[in-house]
Amino acid sequence: DTAVSQTPKYLVTQMGNDKSIKCEQNLGHDTMYWYKQDSKKFLKIMFSYNNKELIINETVPNRFSPKSPDKAHLNLHINSLELGDSAVYFCASSQKVRAEAFFGQGTRLTVV
Amino acid sequence: GNSVTQMEGPVTLSEEAFLTINCTYTATGYPSLFWYVQYPGEGLQLLLKATKADDKGSNKGFEATYRKETTSFHLEKGSVQVSDSAVYFCALRASQGNLIFGKGTKLSVKP
């Protein structure tokens, strides 16, 4: 059983489109995160939710909107995609805010 | 603010060589420290962690000791294998729970 799963694994789309990336964790964790990894492998936090409540919202364009329908899911919706959005997006979860984080396999987004 | 600095790569070693990847941090207080590994085409996996000063984290032959005097958490392995080829990330946990990562160090081990 995959602990943190993201779909899709690869996403190729045109500029201007709207797309969503889904994330689900079956670990019973109450905190979930989205990280972005750029072409140089640098990882940076985007959002964090604890019990469906947004607790971290870094300087991210408001075209990016996270949605947490329940504790096990944290989806990322991106409007009006731009070339610079191309990256690998990682979902992660932890039992509590200060516990070890488990990462998904990543979603490689390519905007053409 | 919080930050993590780790040695620039890539690092290329022969099998059975000794590995050190340096990592230093800047933080308020004493955050938990982590090393994550990313194998090609995969997500991040926790390699080891340390939650307080002088703690030593270890896993799969890798070790790192939390040194508050030098604000360091260097990763070491006595004898690397080809299968250790990956990108290694040092990270600290910020007060809000998110991880702050270094820029990653790519390790290539040649047979």
Coordinates of C-alpha atoms in Angstrom, one line a residue:
Chain A
D1 CA 0.0 0.0 0.0
T2 CA 1.4 3.4 -1.0
A3 CA 1.5 5.7 2.0
V4 CA 1.3 9.0 0.2
S5 CA 0.1 8.8 -3.4
Q6 CA -0.1 11.6 -6.0
T7 CA -1.8 11.6 -9.3
P8 CA -0.9 12.0 -12.0
K9 CA 2.8 11.2 -12.0
Y10 CA 3.4 13.1 -15.2
L11 CA 1.4 16.1 -16.6
V12 CA 2.1 17.8 -19.8
T13 CA -0.2 20.7 -20.6
Q14 CA -0.4 24.0 -22.6
M15 CA 0.1 27.5 -21.3
G16 CA -3.1 29.0 -20.0
N17 CA -4.8 25.7 -19.1
D18 CA -6.1 24.8 -15.6
K19 CA -5.0 21.6 -14.0
S20 CA -5.2 19.7 -10.7
I21 CA -2.9 17.4 -8.9
K22 CA -4.4 15.1 -6.3
C23 CA -2.7 13.7 -3.2
E24 CA -4.0 11.1 -0.7
Q25 CA -2.4 9.7 2.3
N26 CA -3.5 6.5 4.1
L27 CA -1.3 7.0 7.2
G28 CA -3.9 8.7 9.3
H29 CA -1.8 11.8 9.5
D30 CA -3.3 15.2 10.3
T31 CA -0.8 17.5 8.5
M32 CA -0.2 17.6 4.8
Y33 CA 2.1 19.7 2.6
W34 CA 2.9 20.7 -0.9
Y35 CA 6.5 21.3 -2.0
K36 CA 7.8 22.5 -5.3
Q37 CA 11.1 21.2 -6.7
D38 CA 12.6 23.4 -9.5
S39 CA 14.9 22.3 -12.3
K40 CA 17.9 22.7 -10.1
K41 CA 16.4 20.3 -7.6
F42 CA 15.7 23.0 -5.0
L43 CA 12.8 22.2 -2.8
K44 CA 10.5 24.8 -1.2
I45 CA 7.4 24.6 0.8
M46 CA 4.2 26.0 -0.8
F47 CA 1.4 25.1 1.5
S48 CA 0.6 23.2 4.6
Y49 CA -2.7 22.0 6.1
N50 CA -3.4 20.8 9.6
N51 CA -6.7 19.1 10.1
K52 CA -8.0 20.7 6.9
E53 CA -6.9 24.2 8.1
L54 CA -4.4 26.1 6.1
I55 CA -1.4 26.9 8.3
I56 CA 1.4 27.8 5.8
N57 CA 0.9 29.7 2.6
E58 CA 4.2 30.8 1.3
T59 CA 4.7 33.4 -1.4
V60 CA 3.0 31.5 -4.1
P61 CA 1.0 33.1 -7.0
N62 CA -2.7 33.0 -6.2
R63 CA -3.2 31.0 -9.4
F64 CA -2.2 28.1 -7.1
S65 CA -5.0 27.0 -4.7
P66 CA -4.8 24.1 -2.4
K67 CA -8.0 22.3 -1.4
S68 CA -8.3 19.8 1.5
P69 CA -11.7 18.1 1.4
D70 CA -10.7 15.9 4.4
K71 CA -7.6 15.1 6.5
A72 CA -6.5 12.4 4.0
H73 CA -6.5 14.5 0.9
L74 CA -4.8 17.7 -0.2
N75 CA -5.2 18.6 -3.8
L76 CA -3.5 21.4 -5.7
H77 CA -5.3 23.3 -8.4
I78 CA -3.4 25.6 -10.7
N79 CA -5.1 28.2 -13.0
S80 CA -3.7 29.8 -16.1
L81 CA -0.6 27.7 -16.2
E82 CA 2.7 29.4 -17.2
L83 CA 5.9 28.1 -18.5
G84 CA 7.6 28.9 -15.2
D85 CA 5.2 26.5 -13.4
S86 CA 7.1 23.6 -14.9
A87 CA 8.5 21.7 -11.9
V88 CA 8.1 18.6 -9.8
Y89 CA 5.4 19.0 -7.1
F90 CA 5.7 16.8 -4.0
C91 CA 3.0 16.1 -1.6
A92 CA 3.9 15.1 2.0
S93 CA 2.2 14.3 5.3
S94 CA 3.2 14.0 8.9
Q95 CA 1.4 12.8 12.0
K96 CA 1.7 16.1 13.7
V97 CA 3.2 19.4 12.7
R98 CA 6.6 18.4 14.2
A99 CA 6.7 14.7 13.2
E100 CA 8.6 13.0 10.4
A101 CA 7.3 13.8 6.9
F102 CA 6.5 11.2 4.4
F103 CA 6.7 12.2 0.7
G104 CA 4.8 11.1 -2.4
Q105 CA 6.5 10.1 -5.6
G106 CA 6.1 13.6 -7.1
T107 CA 4.2 14.9 -10.1
R108 CA 6.3 16.2 -12.9
L109 CA 4.4 19.1 -14.5
T110 CA 5.6 20.4 -17.9
V111 CA 4.0 23.4 -19.4
V112 CA 4.5 23.9 -23.1
Chain B
G1 CA 15.6 33.3 9.3
N2 CA 16.1 29.6 8.9
S3 CA 18.4 28.3 6.3
V4 CA 20.4 25.2 5.3
T5 CA 23.7 25.2 3.4
Q6 CA 25.1 22.0 2.0
M7 CA 28.1 21.4 -0.1
E8 CA 27.7 21.8 -3.8
G9 CA 27.9 18.7 -6.0
P10 CA 28.2 16.7 -7.9
V11 CA 30.3 14.4 -5.9
T12 CA 31.8 11.4 -7.7
L13 CA 33.4 8.6 -5.8
S14 CA 34.6 5.1 -6.4
E15 CA 32.9 2.2 -4.8
E16 CA 34.0 1.6 -1.2
A17 CA 35.3 5.2 -0.8
F18 CA 34.5 7.3 2.3
L19 CA 31.7 9.8 1.9
T20 CA 31.2 13.1 3.6
I21 CA 28.6 15.6 2.6
N22 CA 28.8 18.8 4.7
C23 CA 25.7 20.5 6.0
T24 CA 25.4 23.6 8.2
Y25 CA 22.3 25.4 9.3
T26 CA 21.1 28.7 10.6
A27 CA 18.1 28.7 12.9
T28 CA 16.5 30.1 16.0
G29 CA 16.8 27.5 18.8
Y30 CA 17.5 23.9 18.1
P31 CA 15.4 22.5 15.3
S32 CA 15.2 18.8 14.4
L33 CA 17.6 18.0 11.5
F34 CA 17.1 15.5 8.7
W35 CA 18.8 13.9 5.8
Y36 CA 16.6 12.9 2.9
V37 CA 17.6 10.9 -0.2
Q38 CA 16.1 11.1 -3.7
Y39 CA 16.9 8.2 -6.0
P40 CA 16.5 8.9 -9.7
G41 CA 12.9 9.3 -10.7
E42 CA 11.6 8.8 -7.2
G43 CA 10.3 10.9 -4.3
L44 CA 12.2 11.8 -1.2
Q45 CA 12.9 9.2 1.5
L46 CA 13.9 10.0 5.0
L47 CA 17.5 8.7 5.5
L48 CA 18.1 9.7 9.1
K49 CA 17.2 12.3 11.7
A50 CA 18.4 13.9 14.9
T51 CA 16.1 15.9 17.2
K52 CA 18.5 17.4 19.7
A53 CA 22.2 18.4 20.2
D54 CA 24.7 15.5 20.2
D55 CA 22.1 13.0 18.8
K56 CA 23.5 10.7 16.2
G57 CA 21.2 9.6 13.4
S58 CA 22.1 6.5 11.5
N59 CA 20.6 4.3 8.8
K60 CA 21.9 2.0 6.0
G61 CA 25.5 2.7 7.0
F62 CA 25.0 6.5 6.9
E63 CA 25.5 8.6 10.0
A64 CA 25.2 12.2 11.0
T65 CA 25.7 13.9 14.4
Y66 CA 23.9 17.1 15.5
R67 CA 26.6 19.5 16.5
K68 CA 25.1 22.7 18.0
E69 CA 28.6 24.2 18.6
T70 CA 29.3 24.2 14.8
T71 CA 25.6 24.2 13.7
S72 CA 26.4 21.3 11.5
F73 CA 24.9 17.9 10.6
H74 CA 27.4 16.4 8.2
L75 CA 26.5 13.1 6.5
E76 CA 29.1 10.3 6.4
K77 CA 29.4 6.7 5.2
G78 CA 32.4 4.6 5.5
S79 CA 32.1 2.6 2.3
V80 CA 29.7 3.8 -0.5
Q81 CA 28.1 1.5 -3.0
V82 CA 26.9 2.1 -6.6
S83 CA 23.4 1.8 -5.2
D84 CA 24.0 4.9 -3.0
S85 CA 24.0 7.1 -6.1
A86 CA 21.3 9.7 -5.5
V87 CA 20.7 13.3 -4.5
Y88 CA 21.0 13.9 -0.8
F89 CA 19.2 16.8 1.0
C90 CA 19.9 18.2 4.4
A91 CA 16.9 19.8 6.0
L92 CA 15.7 21.4 9.2
R93 CA 12.2 21.6 10.6
A94 CA 10.9 25.1 11.0
S95 CA 8.6 26.1 13.9
Q96 CA 5.5 25.7 11.7
G97 CA 6.5 22.2 10.9
N98 CA 7.6 22.5 7.3
L99 CA 11.0 21.4 6.2
I100 CA 13.6 23.9 5.0
F101 CA 16.0 22.1 2.6
G102 CA 19.5 22.6 1.4
K103 CA 20.0 22.7 -2.4
G104 CA 20.9 19.0 -2.5
T105 CA 24.1 17.2 -3.4
K106 CA 24.2 14.7 -6.2
L107 CA 26.3 11.7 -5.5
S108 CA 27.6 9.4 -8.2
V109 CA 29.4 6.2 -7.2
K110 CA 31.4 4.4 -9.9
P111 CA 32.1 0.7 -9.8

